[in-house]
Short mmCIF file of C-alpha atoms in Angstrom, two decimals:
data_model
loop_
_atom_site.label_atom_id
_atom_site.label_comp_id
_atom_site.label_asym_id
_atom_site.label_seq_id
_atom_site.Cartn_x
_atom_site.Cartn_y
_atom_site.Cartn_z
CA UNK U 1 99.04 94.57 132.74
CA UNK U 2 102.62 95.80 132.00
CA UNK U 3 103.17 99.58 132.20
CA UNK U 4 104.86 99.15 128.20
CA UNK U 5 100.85 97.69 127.78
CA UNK U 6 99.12 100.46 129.55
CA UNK U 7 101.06 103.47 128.24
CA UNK U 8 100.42 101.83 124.62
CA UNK U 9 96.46 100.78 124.65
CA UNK U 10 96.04 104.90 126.01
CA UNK U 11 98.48 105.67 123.34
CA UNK U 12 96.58 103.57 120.28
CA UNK U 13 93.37 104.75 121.31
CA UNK U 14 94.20 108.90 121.78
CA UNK U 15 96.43 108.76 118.31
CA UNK U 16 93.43 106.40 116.55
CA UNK U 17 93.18 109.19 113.93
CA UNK U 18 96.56 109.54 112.85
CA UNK U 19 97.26 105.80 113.13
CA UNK U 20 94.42 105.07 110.42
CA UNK U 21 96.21 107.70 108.34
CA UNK U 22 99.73 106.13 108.49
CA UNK U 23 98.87 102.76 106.90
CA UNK U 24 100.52 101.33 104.27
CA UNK U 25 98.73 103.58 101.44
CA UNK U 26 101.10 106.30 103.37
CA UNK U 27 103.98 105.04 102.95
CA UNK U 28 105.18 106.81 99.54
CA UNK U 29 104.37 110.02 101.99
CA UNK U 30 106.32 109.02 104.50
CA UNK U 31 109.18 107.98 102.39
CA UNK U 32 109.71 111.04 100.54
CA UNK U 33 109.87 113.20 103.51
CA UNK U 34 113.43 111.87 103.77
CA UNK U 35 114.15 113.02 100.74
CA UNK U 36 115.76 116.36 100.76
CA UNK U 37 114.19 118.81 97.63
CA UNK U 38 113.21 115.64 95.42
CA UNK U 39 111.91 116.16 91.64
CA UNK U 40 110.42 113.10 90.22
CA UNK U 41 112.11 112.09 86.64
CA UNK U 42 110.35 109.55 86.07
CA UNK U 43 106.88 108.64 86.53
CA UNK U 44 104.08 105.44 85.22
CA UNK U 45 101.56 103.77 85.84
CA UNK U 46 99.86 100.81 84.22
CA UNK U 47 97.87 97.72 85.54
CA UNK U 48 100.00 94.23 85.24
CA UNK U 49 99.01 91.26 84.45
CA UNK U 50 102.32 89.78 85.98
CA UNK U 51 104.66 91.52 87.45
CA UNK U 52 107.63 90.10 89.33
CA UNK U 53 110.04 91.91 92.45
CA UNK U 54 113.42 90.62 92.84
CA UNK U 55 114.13 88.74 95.55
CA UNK U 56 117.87 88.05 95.19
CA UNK U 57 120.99 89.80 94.50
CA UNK U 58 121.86 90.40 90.88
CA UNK U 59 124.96 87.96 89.69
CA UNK U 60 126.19 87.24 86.28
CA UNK U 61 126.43 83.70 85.43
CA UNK U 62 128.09 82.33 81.90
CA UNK U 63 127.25 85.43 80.49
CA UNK U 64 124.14 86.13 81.75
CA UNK U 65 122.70 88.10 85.05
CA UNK U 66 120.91 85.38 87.17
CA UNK U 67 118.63 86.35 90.55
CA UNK U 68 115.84 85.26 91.65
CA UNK U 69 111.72 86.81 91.62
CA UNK U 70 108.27 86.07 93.58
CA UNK U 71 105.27 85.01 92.15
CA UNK U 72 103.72 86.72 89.12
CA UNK U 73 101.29 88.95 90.67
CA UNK U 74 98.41 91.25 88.78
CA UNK U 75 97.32 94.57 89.48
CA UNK U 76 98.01 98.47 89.56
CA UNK U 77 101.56 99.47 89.44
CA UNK U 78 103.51 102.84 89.84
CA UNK U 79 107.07 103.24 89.04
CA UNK U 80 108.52 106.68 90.12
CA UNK U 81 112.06 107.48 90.00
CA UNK U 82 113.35 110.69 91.66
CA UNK U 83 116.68 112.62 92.32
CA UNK U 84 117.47 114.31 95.48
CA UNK U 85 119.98 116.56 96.78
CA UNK U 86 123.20 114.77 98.26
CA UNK U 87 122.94 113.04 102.08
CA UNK U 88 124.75 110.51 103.73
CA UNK U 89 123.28 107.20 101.87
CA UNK U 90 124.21 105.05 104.43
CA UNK U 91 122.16 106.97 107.40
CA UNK U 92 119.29 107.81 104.61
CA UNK U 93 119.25 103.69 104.11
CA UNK U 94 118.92 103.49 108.01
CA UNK U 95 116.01 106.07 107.93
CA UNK U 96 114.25 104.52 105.21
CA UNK U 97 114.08 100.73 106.78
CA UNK U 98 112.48 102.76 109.89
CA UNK U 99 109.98 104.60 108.28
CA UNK U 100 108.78 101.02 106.72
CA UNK U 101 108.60 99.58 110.26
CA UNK U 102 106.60 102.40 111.71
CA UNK U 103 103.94 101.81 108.76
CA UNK U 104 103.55 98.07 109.76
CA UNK U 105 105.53 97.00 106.55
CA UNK U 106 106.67 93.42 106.06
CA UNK U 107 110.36 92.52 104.86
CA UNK U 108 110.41 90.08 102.18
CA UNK U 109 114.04 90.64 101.27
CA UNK U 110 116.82 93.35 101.11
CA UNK U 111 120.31 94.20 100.10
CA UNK U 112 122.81 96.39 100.73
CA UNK U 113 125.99 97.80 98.37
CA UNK U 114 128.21 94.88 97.32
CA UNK U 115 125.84 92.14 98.37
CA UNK U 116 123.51 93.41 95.48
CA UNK U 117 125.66 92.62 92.84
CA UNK U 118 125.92 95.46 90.50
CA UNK U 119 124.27 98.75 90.19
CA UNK U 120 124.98 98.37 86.48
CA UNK U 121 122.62 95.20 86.52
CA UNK U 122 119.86 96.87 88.07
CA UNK U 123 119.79 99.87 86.28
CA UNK U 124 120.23 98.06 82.87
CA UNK U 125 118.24 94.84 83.60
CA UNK U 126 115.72 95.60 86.23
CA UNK U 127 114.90 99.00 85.85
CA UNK U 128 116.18 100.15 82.15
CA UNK U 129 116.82 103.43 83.82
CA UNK U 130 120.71 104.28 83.75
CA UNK U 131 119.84 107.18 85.92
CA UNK U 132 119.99 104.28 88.35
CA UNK U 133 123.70 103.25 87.69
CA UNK U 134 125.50 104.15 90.61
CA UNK U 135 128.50 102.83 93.19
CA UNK U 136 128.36 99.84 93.77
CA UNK U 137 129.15 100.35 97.67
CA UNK U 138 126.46 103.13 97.47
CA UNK U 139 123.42 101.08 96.49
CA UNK U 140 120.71 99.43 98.68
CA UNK U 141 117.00 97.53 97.73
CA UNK U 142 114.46 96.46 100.23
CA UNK U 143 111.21 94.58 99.14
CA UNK U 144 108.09 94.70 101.46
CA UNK U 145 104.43 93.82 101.37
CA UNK U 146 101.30 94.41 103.74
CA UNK U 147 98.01 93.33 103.44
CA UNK U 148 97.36 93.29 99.29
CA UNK U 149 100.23 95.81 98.63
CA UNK U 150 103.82 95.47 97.77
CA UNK U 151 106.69 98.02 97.60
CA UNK U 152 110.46 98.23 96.68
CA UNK U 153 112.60 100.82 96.84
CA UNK U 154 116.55 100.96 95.06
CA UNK U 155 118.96 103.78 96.03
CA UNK U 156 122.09 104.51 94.94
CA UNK U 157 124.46 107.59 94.66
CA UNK U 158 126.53 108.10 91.05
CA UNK U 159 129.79 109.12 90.90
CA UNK U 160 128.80 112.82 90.89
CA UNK U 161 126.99 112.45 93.92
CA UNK U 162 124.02 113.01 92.77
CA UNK U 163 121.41 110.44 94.55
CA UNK U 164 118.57 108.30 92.77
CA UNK U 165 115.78 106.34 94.48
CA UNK U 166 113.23 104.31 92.21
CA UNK U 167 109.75 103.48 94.07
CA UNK U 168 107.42 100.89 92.88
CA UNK U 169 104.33 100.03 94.05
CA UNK U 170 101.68 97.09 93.58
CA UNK U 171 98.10 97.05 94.35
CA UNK U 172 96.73 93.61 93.97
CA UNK U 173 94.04 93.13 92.15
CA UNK U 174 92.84 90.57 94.25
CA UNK U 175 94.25 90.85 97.70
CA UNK U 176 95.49 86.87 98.89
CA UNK U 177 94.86 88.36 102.61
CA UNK U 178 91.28 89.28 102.32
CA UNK U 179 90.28 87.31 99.55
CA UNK U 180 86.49 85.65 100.24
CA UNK U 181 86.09 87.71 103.45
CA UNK U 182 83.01 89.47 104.10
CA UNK U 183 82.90 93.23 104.19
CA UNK U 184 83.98 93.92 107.86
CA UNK U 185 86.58 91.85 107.67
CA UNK U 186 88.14 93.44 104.39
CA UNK U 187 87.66 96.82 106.13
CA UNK U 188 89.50 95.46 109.66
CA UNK U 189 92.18 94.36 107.22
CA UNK U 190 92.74 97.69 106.04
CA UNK U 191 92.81 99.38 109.08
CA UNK U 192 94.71 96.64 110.43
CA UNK U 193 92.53 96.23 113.50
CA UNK U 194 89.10 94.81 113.87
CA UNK U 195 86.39 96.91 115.45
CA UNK U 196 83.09 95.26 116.94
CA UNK U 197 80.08 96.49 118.59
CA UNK U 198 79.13 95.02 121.51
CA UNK U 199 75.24 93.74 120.53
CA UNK U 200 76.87 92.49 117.77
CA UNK U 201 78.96 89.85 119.86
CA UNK U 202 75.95 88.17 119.78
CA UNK U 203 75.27 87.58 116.40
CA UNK U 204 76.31 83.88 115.11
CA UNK U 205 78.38 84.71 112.14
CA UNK U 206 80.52 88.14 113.68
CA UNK U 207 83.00 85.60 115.60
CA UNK U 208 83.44 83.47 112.81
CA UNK U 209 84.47 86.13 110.84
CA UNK U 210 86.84 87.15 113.35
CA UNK U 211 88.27 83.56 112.82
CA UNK U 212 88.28 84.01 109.00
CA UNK U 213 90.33 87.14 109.04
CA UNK U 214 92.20 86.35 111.78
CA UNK U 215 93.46 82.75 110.08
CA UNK U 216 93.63 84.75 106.98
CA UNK U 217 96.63 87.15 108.24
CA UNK U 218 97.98 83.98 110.02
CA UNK U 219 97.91 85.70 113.50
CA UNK U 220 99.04 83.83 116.63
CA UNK U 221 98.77 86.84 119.21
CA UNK U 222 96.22 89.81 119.98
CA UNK U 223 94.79 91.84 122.36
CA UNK U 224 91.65 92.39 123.11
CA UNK U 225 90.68 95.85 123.81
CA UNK U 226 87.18 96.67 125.81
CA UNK U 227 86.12 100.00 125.61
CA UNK U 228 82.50 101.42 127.29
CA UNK U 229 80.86 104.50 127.32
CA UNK U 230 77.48 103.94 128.87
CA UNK U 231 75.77 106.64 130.64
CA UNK U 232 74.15 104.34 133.21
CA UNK U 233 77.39 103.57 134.53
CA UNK U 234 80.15 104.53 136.99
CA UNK U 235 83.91 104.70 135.86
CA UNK U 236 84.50 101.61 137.73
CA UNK U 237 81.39 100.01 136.32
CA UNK U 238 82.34 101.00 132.74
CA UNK U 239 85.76 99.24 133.04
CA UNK U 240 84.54 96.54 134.90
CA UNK U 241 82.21 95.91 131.68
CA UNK U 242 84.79 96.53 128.95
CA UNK U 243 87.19 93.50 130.42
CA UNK U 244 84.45 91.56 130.73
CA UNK U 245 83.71 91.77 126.66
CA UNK U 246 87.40 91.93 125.97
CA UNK U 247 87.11 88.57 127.76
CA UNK U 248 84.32 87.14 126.26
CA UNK U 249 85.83 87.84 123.31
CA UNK U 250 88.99 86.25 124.29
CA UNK U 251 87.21 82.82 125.09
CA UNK U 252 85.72 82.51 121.78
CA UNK U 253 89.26 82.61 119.75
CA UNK U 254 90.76 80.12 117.53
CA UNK U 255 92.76 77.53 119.36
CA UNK U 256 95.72 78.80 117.38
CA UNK U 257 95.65 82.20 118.73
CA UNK U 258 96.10 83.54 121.81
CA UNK U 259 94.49 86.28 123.17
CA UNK U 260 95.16 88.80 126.49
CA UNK U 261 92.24 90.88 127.53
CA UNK U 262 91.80 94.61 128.73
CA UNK U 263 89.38 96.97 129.78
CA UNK U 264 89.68 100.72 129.66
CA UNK U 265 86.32 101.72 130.18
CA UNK U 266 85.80 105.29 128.89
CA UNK U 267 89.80 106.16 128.88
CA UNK U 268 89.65 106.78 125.22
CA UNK U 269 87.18 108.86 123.50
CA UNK U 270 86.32 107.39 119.46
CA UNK U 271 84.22 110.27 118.38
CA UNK U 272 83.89 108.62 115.10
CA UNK U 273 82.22 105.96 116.79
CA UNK U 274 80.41 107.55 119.52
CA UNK U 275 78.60 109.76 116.98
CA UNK U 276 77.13 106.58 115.31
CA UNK U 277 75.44 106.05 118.51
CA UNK U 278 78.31 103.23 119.85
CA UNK U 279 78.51 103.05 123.69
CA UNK U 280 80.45 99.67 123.91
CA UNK U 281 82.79 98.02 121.41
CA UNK U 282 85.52 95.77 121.59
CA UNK U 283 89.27 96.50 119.25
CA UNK U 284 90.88 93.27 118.26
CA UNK U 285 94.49 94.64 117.53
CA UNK U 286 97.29 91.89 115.51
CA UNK U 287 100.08 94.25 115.81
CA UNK U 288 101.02 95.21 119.35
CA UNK U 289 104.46 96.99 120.25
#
């Protein structure tokens, strides 16, 4: 095991708590701590039956502003637009793509001042907000999605100086990634990490359902993380045990995806789980450093 592995299985475990809490439902959080005294001016919400991002820049053609958009998709949307005191866009832009990496966010697409076209186009035709008509060299858009959820975000900075960012966000009715999969699986897929009890390893259905999610988020790598806290143990004993179930767990994968194994015993305390009565679980994780 690499030190980069060690130092980040301790890490994962120890920081379980605040990792849960900085999932993608955090990310509007997140993203408007960057945002220097922000006042929203403009706020809704509605449920759509088919609602399309852009996925293109904006460029008129005979007449007529031509880009292109994803598939319809149906569910909750917000729309907020807010105004913020003045910062460097550029670095803010830098900040922002960083904050969506560190909440496991998935690019689908993003542009940056003149390769967007014009910020007259998307604050006339995308957004019908001309609080949103800025520079042209002082406008970005990114488009992401995780796990049932979409977001975009559009800066830009008027000629005043005075900078806009409009948020959207899209809760799918019907999540494609955890469509048909049973309840454990819809919860791993929130957390973004699957959690299994050890006595449950040996049920027939809990490792297919491993399978189902795992084929579901179209995973080709994981690790396999043994934890065991049983009083009848040693230390030794304890981590002994854990790699052993990390490894069981390991041999039972998909063919598609491959799996490394570790054991670290009792190193990290789960009170959440330990209070439930747990003493040995394995943590299937899809998104390693």
């Amino acid at each position: 095991m690499t030190l980069k592995w060690v130092l980040w299985l301790f890490l994962f475990g120890v920081a379980h708590a605040s990792v849960a809490a900085t999932d993608s439902t955090s990310f509007h959080s997140g993203l408007l701590e960057l945002l220097p005294n922000h006042r929203s001016v403009f706020n809704d919400i509605q449920t759509a039956q088919a609602h399309t991002f852009v996925q293109s820049p904006l460029q008129k053609v005979n007449g007529q502003w031509r880009y292109s958009e994803g598939n319809p998709l149906k569910g909750r949307v917000q729309s907020t637009t807010y105004t913020f005191d003045t910062v460097d866009i550029h670095l803010l832009a830098s900040r922002i793509q960083q904050v969506a990496s560190q909440y496991g966010l998935i690019d689908q697409f993003s542009c940056e001042t003149l390769a967007c076209g014009r910020s007259y186009a998307w604050a006339t035709e995308i957004y019908r907000n001309k609080l949103l008509h800025g520079k042209d060299t002082h406008q970005f858009y990114w488009l992401w999605q995780k796990e049932g959820r979409w977001f975009s975000v559009y800066v830009t900075e008027r000629s005043n100086h005075r900078l806009y960012l409009h948020f959207v966000e899209l809760t799918e009715a019907h999540s494609r990634d955890i469509a048909g999969l049973s309840h454990s699986a819809s919860l791993w897929s929130q957390q973004g990490y699957a959690v299994i009890k050890i006595p449950r390893l040996q049920e027939d259905n809990v490792l297919n359902e491993l399978s189902h999610w795992l084929s579901s988020k179209g995973v080709k790598t994981v690790a396999v993380v043994g934890h065991n806290h049983s009083e009848q143990l040693t230390a030794d004993q304890k981590r002994r045990q854990s790699l052993i179930d990390a490894e069981q767990v390991v041999a039972k994968l998909p063919a598609s995806v491959t799996g490394k194994a570790y054991g670290l015993g009792a190193l990290v305390i789960r009170k959440e789980l330990i209070d439930k009565g747990w003493r040995s679980w394995v943590e299937v994780v899809t998104e390693p450093l």
